[in-house]
């Protein structure tokens, strides 16, 4: 359903009562009905209506028909798993700094934009990523019939930008396909390729197909133990490509930082941001590996308090409820020991301790000597 078009079978609509959203309809069909607290409304009453038109419920209440925004759709669409909520999805997409140019797509020697999302889940982040790259695929041949847009093929028979989204669960992947195809008549389906399987195996297979050369513009890992896939993901990234980890715990980010150091991966940590309720734009954390001498200098210059220095233990212990490293928790396989001569700084940038939410870590891929050859 578009801004100036009437609703048709297969569309999904929002109905409002006195300005308050009360229901997202299932895909409209002539015999369908949607139940709300204001009574039932038949889909036949909605089909043919334009945005902001009024329909009557079975309880004789006036309901206003409206096009769901992407945010409303993500929140209200049926789900099998918890989605990445709109504010967090927007933040993650903004970190990639995407600027697709549909006007010049296919006219330069630049490789196509290829974004890999590991962990399709609900399909929320997939939709936001697809929207961000959509303009690059303006070379698509489009035919129109009955006010509907039908996609046929891309110019030069290839995408100028694509989101590859991979999930180990075929059930979740199938549900995400249904969710994404249900938004605005499947507007962004042409920008996405769905895959089922292990992410590292998927990357390895595509690296073989690309003669073991980097082919991905950006990678987002939203997986349990995502740090175990960092090395494989880094090998597939173009220089200056972004690697994003979205984890529920800061200790998982710590594990990735230590792996990058231990494997000497060409990745530069740009920032770590905490996201969660009432945290618009996220809160930046100071998460890094610091030499003992550097930490002493920070103390002398007042950049780190003595209390913070006590918290910055030479191990990556568990977080307590206040969001700081628990000094009593020293696992046998702790990341940085006293023998390493370093400390792990791990605290909110602005100084106060917080709990809850998730963490988004951003790396950029550095150029290596091999890249210069």
Coordinates of C-alpha atoms in Angstrom, one line a residue:
X1 CA 0.0 0.0 0.0
X2 CA 1.6 3.2 -1.1
X3 CA 1.1 6.8 -0.1
X4 CA -1.4 7.6 -2.8
X5 CA -2.7 4.1 -3.8
X6 CA -5.5 2.0 -2.6
X7 CA -4.9 -1.1 -0.5
X8 CA -5.1 -4.4 -2.3
X9 CA -5.2 -8.1 -1.5
X10 CA -1.9 -9.2 0.1
X11 CA -1.2 -5.9 1.7
X12 CA -0.9 -5.4 5.4
X13 CA -2.4 -2.4 7.1
X14 CA -2.6 -0.8 10.5
X15 CA -5.9 0.2 12.0
X16 CA -6.1 2.9 14.6
X17 CA -8.7 3.9 17.1
X18 CA -8.5 7.6 18.1
X19 CA -4.9 7.8 17.0
X20 CA -3.7 4.7 18.9
X21 CA -2.5 1.7 16.9
X22 CA -4.5 -1.3 17.9
X23 CA -3.8 -3.9 15.2
X24 CA -1.6 -4.9 12.3
X25 CA -3.7 -6.9 9.9
X26 CA -2.7 -10.2 8.4
X27 CA -2.2 -10.1 4.6
X28 CA -5.5 -8.8 3.3
X29 CA -7.9 -11.1 1.5
X30 CA -11.6 -10.7 0.8
X31 CA -12.8 -13.3 3.3
X32 CA -10.4 -12.2 6.0
X33 CA -11.1 -10.5 9.3
X34 CA -8.9 -8.7 11.9
X35 CA -10.0 -8.7 15.6
X36 CA -9.3 -5.7 17.7
X37 CA -10.5 -4.4 21.1
X38 CA -12.8 -2.1 19.2
X39 CA -14.4 -5.1 17.4
X40 CA -13.7 -7.0 14.2
X41 CA -13.1 -5.4 10.9
X42 CA -13.5 -7.2 7.6
X43 CA -10.7 -7.1 5.1
X44 CA -13.2 -6.4 2.3
X45 CA -13.9 -3.1 4.1
X46 CA -10.1 -2.2 4.0
X47 CA -9.4 -3.4 0.4
X48 CA -9.7 -0.5 -1.9
X49 CA -9.3 2.1 0.9
X50 CA -6.6 4.8 0.7
X51 CA -4.3 5.7 3.7
X52 CA -6.2 7.6 6.5
X53 CA -9.6 6.4 5.2
X54 CA -12.1 5.3 7.9
X55 CA -13.7 1.9 8.2
X56 CA -16.3 0.7 10.8
X57 CA -15.8 -2.1 13.2
X58 CA -18.3 -4.7 14.3
X59 CA -18.8 -2.6 17.4
X60 CA -19.6 0.5 15.3
X61 CA -16.3 2.1 16.1
X62 CA -14.5 4.3 13.6
X63 CA -11.1 2.8 12.7
X64 CA -8.6 4.6 10.6
X65 CA -6.6 2.7 8.0
X66 CA -2.9 3.5 7.8
X67 CA 0.3 2.2 6.1
X68 CA 2.7 0.7 8.8
X69 CA 6.0 2.3 9.1
X70 CA 9.1 0.1 9.1
X71 CA 9.4 0.6 12.9
X72 CA 5.7 -0.2 13.5
X73 CA 5.9 -3.3 11.2
X74 CA 9.0 -4.7 13.0
X75 CA 7.4 -4.3 16.4
X76 CA 4.0 -5.6 15.5
X77 CA 4.7 -8.4 13.0
X78 CA 4.4 -12.0 14.3
X79 CA 7.7 -13.3 15.5
X80 CA 9.4 -16.6 16.4
X81 CA 12.5 -14.9 18.0
X82 CA 13.1 -11.5 19.6
X83 CA 14.0 -9.0 16.9
X84 CA 16.7 -6.4 16.9
X85 CA 14.6 -3.4 17.8
X86 CA 14.4 -0.5 15.4
X87 CA 16.5 1.9 17.4
X88 CA 19.3 -0.7 17.6
X89 CA 19.0 -1.7 13.9
X90 CA 19.2 2.0 12.9
X91 CA 22.4 2.4 15.0
X92 CA 24.0 -0.7 13.5
X93 CA 23.2 0.4 9.9
X94 CA 24.5 3.9 10.6
X95 CA 27.9 2.5 11.7
X96 CA 28.4 1.0 8.2
X97 CA 28.1 4.5 6.7
X98 CA 26.5 3.2 3.5
X99 CA 26.0 5.7 0.6
X100 CA 24.7 3.7 -2.4
X101 CA 24.5 5.7 -5.6
X102 CA 21.8 4.4 -7.8
X103 CA 22.5 6.9 -10.6
X104 CA 26.0 5.5 -11.3
X105 CA 25.4 1.9 -10.3
X106 CA 27.3 -0.4 -12.7
X107 CA 29.1 2.5 -14.4
X108 CA 32.3 2.3 -12.3
X109 CA 34.9 -0.4 -11.6
X110 CA 34.0 -0.5 -7.9
X111 CA 32.9 -3.9 -6.7
X112 CA 29.2 -4.3 -5.8
X113 CA 28.2 -3.7 -2.2
X114 CA 27.9 -7.0 -0.4
X115 CA 26.8 -7.0 3.2
X116 CA 26.8 -10.2 5.2
X117 CA 24.4 -10.6 8.1
X118 CA 25.0 -13.7 10.2
X119 CA 21.9 -14.5 12.2
X120 CA 18.8 -13.7 10.2
X121 CA 16.4 -14.3 13.2
X122 CA 13.3 -12.2 12.8
X123 CA 14.5 -10.3 9.8
X124 CA 14.4 -6.9 11.4
X125 CA 18.0 -5.9 10.8
X126 CA 17.8 -7.5 7.4
X127 CA 15.0 -5.1 6.4
X128 CA 16.9 -2.1 7.7
X129 CA 20.1 -3.2 5.8
X130 CA 18.1 -3.8 2.6
X131 CA 16.5 -0.3 2.9
X132 CA 20.0 1.2 3.2
X133 CA 21.3 -0.3 0.0
X134 CA 18.1 -0.2 -2.0
X135 CA 19.0 2.8 -4.1
X136 CA 22.0 1.0 -5.5
X137 CA 19.7 -1.3 -7.4
X138 CA 17.8 1.4 -9.3
X139 CA 18.9 -0.3 -12.5
X140 CA 16.2 -2.9 -11.9
X141 CA 13.8 -3.3 -14.8
X142 CA 10.3 -2.7 -13.3
X143 CA 6.9 -3.4 -14.8
X144 CA 3.7 -2.1 -13.4
X145 CA 0.3 -3.8 -13.3
X146 CA -2.7 -2.8 -11.3
X147 CA -0.8 -0.3 -9.3
X148 CA 1.7 -3.0 -8.2
X149 CA 5.4 -3.1 -8.8
X150 CA 6.8 -6.3 -10.3
X151 CA 10.6 -6.8 -10.4
X152 CA 11.9 -8.6 -13.4
X153 CA 15.7 -8.4 -13.6
X154 CA 18.6 -6.1 -12.9
X155 CA 20.6 -4.2 -15.6
X156 CA 23.6 -6.3 -16.6
X157 CA 21.9 -9.2 -14.8
X158 CA 23.5 -8.6 -11.5
X159 CA 23.0 -6.8 -8.2
X160 CA 24.8 -3.6 -7.5
X161 CA 24.2 -4.2 -3.8
X162 CA 23.0 -7.2 -1.9
X163 CA 22.4 -8.3 1.7
X164 CA 23.4 -11.9 2.3
X165 CA 21.6 -13.1 5.4
X166 CA 22.5 -16.5 6.9
X167 CA 20.8 -18.5 9.6
X168 CA 21.4 -22.0 10.9
X169 CA 17.7 -22.5 11.3
X170 CA 15.6 -23.1 8.2
X171 CA 12.5 -22.4 10.3
X172 CA 13.7 -18.9 11.3
X173 CA 14.9 -18.2 7.8
X174 CA 11.6 -19.2 6.3
X175 CA 9.7 -17.0 8.8
X176 CA 12.0 -14.0 8.0
X177 CA 11.2 -14.4 4.3
X178 CA 7.5 -14.2 5.1
X179 CA 8.1 -11.2 7.4
X180 CA 10.2 -9.3 4.8
X181 CA 8.0 -10.1 1.9
X182 CA 5.0 -8.9 3.9
X183 CA 6.4 -5.3 4.1
X184 CA 5.3 -2.9 1.4
X185 CA 4.5 -5.7 -1.1
X186 CA 8.0 -7.2 -0.8
X187 CA 9.7 -3.9 -1.8
X188 CA 13.1 -5.0 -0.4
X189 CA 13.0 -8.7 -1.3
X190 CA 15.1 -8.0 -4.5
X191 CA 17.9 -6.6 -2.3
X192 CA 18.3 -9.8 -0.2
X193 CA 19.5 -13.3 -0.6
X194 CA 18.6 -15.8 2.1
X195 CA 20.9 -18.7 3.1
X196 CA 20.7 -21.5 5.6
X197 CA 23.8 -23.0 7.2
X198 CA 26.9 -22.4 9.3
X199 CA 28.3 -18.9 8.7
X200 CA 32.0 -19.9 8.6
X201 CA 31.2 -22.7 6.1
X202 CA 29.2 -20.2 4.0
X203 CA 32.1 -17.7 4.0
X204 CA 34.6 -20.5 3.1
X205 CA 32.5 -21.7 0.2
X206 CA 32.1 -18.2 -1.2
X207 CA 35.9 -17.5 -0.7
X208 CA 36.6 -20.5 -2.9
X209 CA 34.3 -19.1 -5.5
X210 CA 36.2 -15.8 -5.4
X211 CA 39.6 -17.4 -5.7
X212 CA 40.2 -16.7 -2.0
X213 CA 40.0 -13.0 -2.5
X214 CA 38.0 -10.7 -0.2
X215 CA 34.5 -10.0 -1.5
X216 CA 32.4 -8.6 1.3
X217 CA 31.9 -4.9 2.0
X218 CA 30.7 -5.3 5.6
X219 CA 29.9 -8.2 8.0
X220 CA 27.5 -8.2 10.9
X221 CA 27.7 -11.1 13.4
X222 CA 24.7 -11.5 15.6
X223 CA 25.4 -15.0 16.9
X224 CA 26.2 -16.9 20.1
X225 CA 30.0 -17.1 20.4
X226 CA 30.3 -14.7 17.5
X227 CA 34.0 -14.2 18.2
X228 CA 34.7 -17.7 16.9
X229 CA 33.7 -16.5 13.4
X230 CA 35.7 -13.2 13.5
X231 CA 38.9 -14.6 11.8
X232 CA 36.9 -16.1 8.9
X233 CA 34.8 -13.0 8.5
X234 CA 37.9 -10.8 8.5
X235 CA 39.5 -12.8 5.7
X236 CA 36.5 -12.1 3.4
X237 CA 36.3 -8.4 4.1
X238 CA 37.6 -5.7 1.7
X239 CA 40.1 -3.2 3.1
X240 CA 38.2 -0.6 5.1
X241 CA 35.3 -2.9 5.4
X242 CA 33.4 -2.9 8.7
X243 CA 33.0 -5.8 11.0
X244 CA 30.1 -5.5 13.6
X245 CA 29.5 -7.7 16.5
X246 CA 26.2 -7.5 18.4
X247 CA 26.4 -9.3 21.7
X248 CA 24.3 -9.3 24.9
X249 CA 27.5 -9.2 27.1
X250 CA 30.6 -7.1 27.2
X251 CA 32.6 -10.2 28.0
X252 CA 31.8 -11.5 24.5
X253 CA 33.2 -8.4 23.0
X254 CA 36.3 -8.9 25.2
X255 CA 36.8 -12.3 23.7
X256 CA 36.7 -10.9 20.2
X257 CA 39.3 -8.2 21.1
X258 CA 41.6 -10.8 22.6
X259 CA 41.2 -13.0 19.5
X260 CA 42.1 -10.1 17.2
X261 CA 45.2 -9.5 19.3
X262 CA 46.3 -13.1 19.6
X263 CA 45.8 -13.9 15.9
X264 CA 47.2 -10.6 14.8
X265 CA 44.2 -9.9 12.6
X266 CA 44.2 -6.7 10.5
X267 CA 41.3 -5.2 12.3
X268 CA 41.2 -1.8 14.1
X269 CA 38.7 -1.5 16.9
X270 CA 36.7 1.8 16.3
X271 CA 34.2 1.8 19.1
X272 CA 32.1 -0.2 21.5
X273 CA 28.5 1.1 22.1
X274 CA 26.0 -0.1 24.6
X275 CA 22.4 -0.2 23.4
X276 CA 19.2 -0.7 25.3
X277 CA 16.0 0.9 26.6
X278 CA 16.0 4.7 26.8
X279 CA 19.6 4.8 25.4
X280 CA 19.1 6.9 22.2
X281 CA 22.2 6.5 20.0
X282 CA 23.8 4.1 22.4
X283 CA 26.5 4.8 25.1
X284 CA 30.2 4.5 24.1
X285 CA 32.4 2.2 26.2
X286 CA 36.1 2.3 26.6
X287 CA 37.1 -1.3 25.8
X288 CA 40.7 -1.9 24.8
X289 CA 44.0 -3.6 25.7
X290 CA 46.3 -1.2 27.5
X291 CA 49.9 -1.6 28.4
X292 CA 50.7 -1.3 32.1
X293 CA 52.8 1.9 31.4
X294 CA 50.0 3.5 29.5
X295 CA 47.5 2.8 32.3
X296 CA 49.9 4.4 34.8
X297 CA 50.1 7.5 32.6
X298 CA 46.3 7.7 32.4
X299 CA 46.2 7.6 36.2
X300 CA 48.8 10.4 36.4
X301 CA 46.9 12.5 33.9
X302 CA 43.5 11.9 35.5
X303 CA 42.0 10.2 32.5
X304 CA 41.3 7.1 34.6
X305 CA 40.4 7.1 38.3
X306 CA 42.2 4.9 40.8
X307 CA 38.8 3.1 41.4
X308 CA 38.6 2.4 37.6
X309 CA 42.1 1.1 37.7
X310 CA 41.2 -1.3 40.3
X311 CA 38.3 -2.4 38.1
X312 CA 40.5 -2.8 35.1
X313 CA 41.9 -6.1 36.2
X314 CA 44.5 -8.0 34.1
X315 CA 41.7 -10.6 33.4
X316 CA 38.5 -10.3 31.5
X317 CA 36.3 -11.4 34.3
X318 CA 32.5 -11.5 34.5
X319 CA 30.4 -8.3 34.8
X320 CA 28.6 -7.7 38.0
X321 CA 25.1 -6.1 38.2
X322 CA 26.7 -2.7 38.1
X323 CA 28.4 -3.2 34.8
X324 CA 32.0 -3.5 36.0
X325 CA 34.5 -6.3 36.0
X326 CA 34.1 -8.5 39.1
X327 CA 37.5 -8.6 40.8
X328 CA 36.7 -11.8 42.6
X329 CA 35.9 -13.7 39.3
X330 CA 39.2 -14.9 37.8
X331 CA 38.5 -17.8 35.4
X332 CA 41.4 -20.2 34.8
X333 CA 41.3 -19.3 31.1
X334 CA 41.2 -15.5 31.6
X335 CA 42.3 -13.5 28.6
X336 CA 45.1 -11.3 29.9
X337 CA 47.4 -12.5 32.8
X338 CA 49.9 -10.5 34.8
X339 CA 52.6 -12.2 32.6
X340 CA 51.2 -10.5 29.6
X341 CA 52.2 -7.1 31.0
X342 CA 48.8 -5.6 30.1
X343 CA 45.5 -4.6 31.4
X344 CA 42.0 -4.7 29.9
X345 CA 40.2 -1.4 30.2
X346 CA 36.5 -2.0 30.2
X347 CA 34.2 0.8 31.4
X348 CA 31.6 3.3 30.2
X349 CA 33.2 6.2 28.5
X350 CA 31.4 8.8 30.6
X351 CA 32.2 7.1 33.9
X352 CA 28.9 5.9 35.4
X353 CA 28.0 2.2 35.7
X354 CA 25.0 0.8 33.9
X355 CA 23.5 -2.6 33.4
X356 CA 21.3 -4.4 30.9
X357 CA 21.0 -4.0 27.1
X358 CA 23.5 -5.3 24.5
X359 CA 26.8 -4.2 23.0
X360 CA 27.7 -3.3 19.5
X361 CA 31.4 -3.5 18.6
X362 CA 32.8 -2.0 15.4
X363 CA 36.1 -2.9 13.7
X364 CA 37.5 -1.6 10.4
X365 CA 39.9 -3.8 8.3
X366 CA 43.4 -2.4 7.8
X367 CA 45.5 -2.6 4.7
X368 CA 48.3 -5.1 5.0
X369 CA 51.6 -5.6 3.1
X370 CA 49.9 -8.4 1.1
X371 CA 47.2 -5.9 0.0
X372 CA 49.9 -3.5 -1.3
X373 CA 51.5 -6.2 -3.5

